[in-house]
Coordinates of C-alpha atoms in Angstrom, one line a residue:
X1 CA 0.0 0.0 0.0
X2 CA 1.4 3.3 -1.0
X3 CA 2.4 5.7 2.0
X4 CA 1.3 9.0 0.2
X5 CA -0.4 11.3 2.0
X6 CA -3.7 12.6 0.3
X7 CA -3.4 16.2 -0.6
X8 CA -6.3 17.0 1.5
X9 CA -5.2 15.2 4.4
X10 CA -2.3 17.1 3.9
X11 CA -3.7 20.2 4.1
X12 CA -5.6 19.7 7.4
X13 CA -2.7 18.1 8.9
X14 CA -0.1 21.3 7.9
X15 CA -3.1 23.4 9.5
X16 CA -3.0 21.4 12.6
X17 CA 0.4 22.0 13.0
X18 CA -0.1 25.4 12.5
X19 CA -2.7 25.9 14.6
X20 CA -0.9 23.5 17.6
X21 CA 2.3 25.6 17.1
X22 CA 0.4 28.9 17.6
X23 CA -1.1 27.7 20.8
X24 CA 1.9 27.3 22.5
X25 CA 3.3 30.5 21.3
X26 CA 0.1 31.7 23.2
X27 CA 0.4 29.4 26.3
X28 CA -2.9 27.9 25.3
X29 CA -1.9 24.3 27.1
X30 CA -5.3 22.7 26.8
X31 CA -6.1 23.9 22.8
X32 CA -2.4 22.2 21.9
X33 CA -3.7 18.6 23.6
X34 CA -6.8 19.4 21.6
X35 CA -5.2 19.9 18.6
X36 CA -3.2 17.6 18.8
X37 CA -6.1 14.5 19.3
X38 CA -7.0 16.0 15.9
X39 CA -4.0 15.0 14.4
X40 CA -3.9 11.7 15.8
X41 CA -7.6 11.4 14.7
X42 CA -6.8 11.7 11.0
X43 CA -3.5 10.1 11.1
X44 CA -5.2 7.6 12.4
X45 CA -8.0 7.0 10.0
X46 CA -7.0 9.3 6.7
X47 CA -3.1 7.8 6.2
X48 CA -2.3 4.5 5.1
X49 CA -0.4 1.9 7.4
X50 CA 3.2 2.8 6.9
X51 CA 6.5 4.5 8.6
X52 CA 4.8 7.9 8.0
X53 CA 1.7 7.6 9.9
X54 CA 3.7 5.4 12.5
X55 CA 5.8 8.2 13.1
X56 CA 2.7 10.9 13.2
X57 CA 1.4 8.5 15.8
X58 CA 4.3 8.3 18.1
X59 CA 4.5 12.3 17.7
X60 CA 1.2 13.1 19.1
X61 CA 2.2 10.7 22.0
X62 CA 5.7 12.9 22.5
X63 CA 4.1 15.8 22.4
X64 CA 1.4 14.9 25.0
X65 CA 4.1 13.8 27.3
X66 CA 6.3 16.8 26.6
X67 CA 3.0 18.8 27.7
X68 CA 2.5 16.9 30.5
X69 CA 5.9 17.3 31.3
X70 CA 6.2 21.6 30.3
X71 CA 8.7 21.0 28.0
X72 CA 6.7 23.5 25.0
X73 CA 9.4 24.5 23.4
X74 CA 10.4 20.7 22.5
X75 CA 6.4 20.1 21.9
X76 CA 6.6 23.0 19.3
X77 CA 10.1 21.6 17.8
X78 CA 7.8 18.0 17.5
X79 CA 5.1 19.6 15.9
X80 CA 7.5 21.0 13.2
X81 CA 9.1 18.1 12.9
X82 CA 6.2 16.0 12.1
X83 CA 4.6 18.6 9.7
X84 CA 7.9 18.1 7.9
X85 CA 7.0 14.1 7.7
X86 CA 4.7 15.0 5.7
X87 CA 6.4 15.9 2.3
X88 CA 9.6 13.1 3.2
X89 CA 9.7 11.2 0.2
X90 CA 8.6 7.4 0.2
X91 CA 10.3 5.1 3.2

């Protein structure tokens, strides 16, 4: 099974990030873990089994631990990170 990502997935994902990033740049705690249950909702259901969405998946666990843990400037550095998994080529 191919391990592209969707172009619309792809979209809402990049927003996600976005919108996760920007939350902690505002100290909004609580919209981050939302945000980030999104992305691990359509990780979840929108990519195909793979290294990419295995990595997404083991993101949004890091970053909920790194919020649990106050470390938000390592969450934001995740959430980058996993926006760029994204556009990696094929595994």
């Amino acid at each position: 099974m191919s391990d592209d990502v969707p172009t619309d997935v792809e979209t809402v994902l990049t927003q996600l990030f976005a919108a996760g990033q920007d939350a902690l740049d505002d100290d909004d705690i609580d919209t981050c873990r939302q945000v980030v249950g999104s992305v691990e909702s359509v990780a979840a259901n929108k990519l195909a089994d793979g290294e990419r969405k295995a990595r997404l998946l083991h993101g949004c666990e890091r970053v909920r631990k790194l919020l649990a843990e106050e470390e938000y400037t390592v969450a934001v550095e995740y959430l980058r990170a996993m926006d760029e998994q994204l556009t990696d080529s094929e595994d």
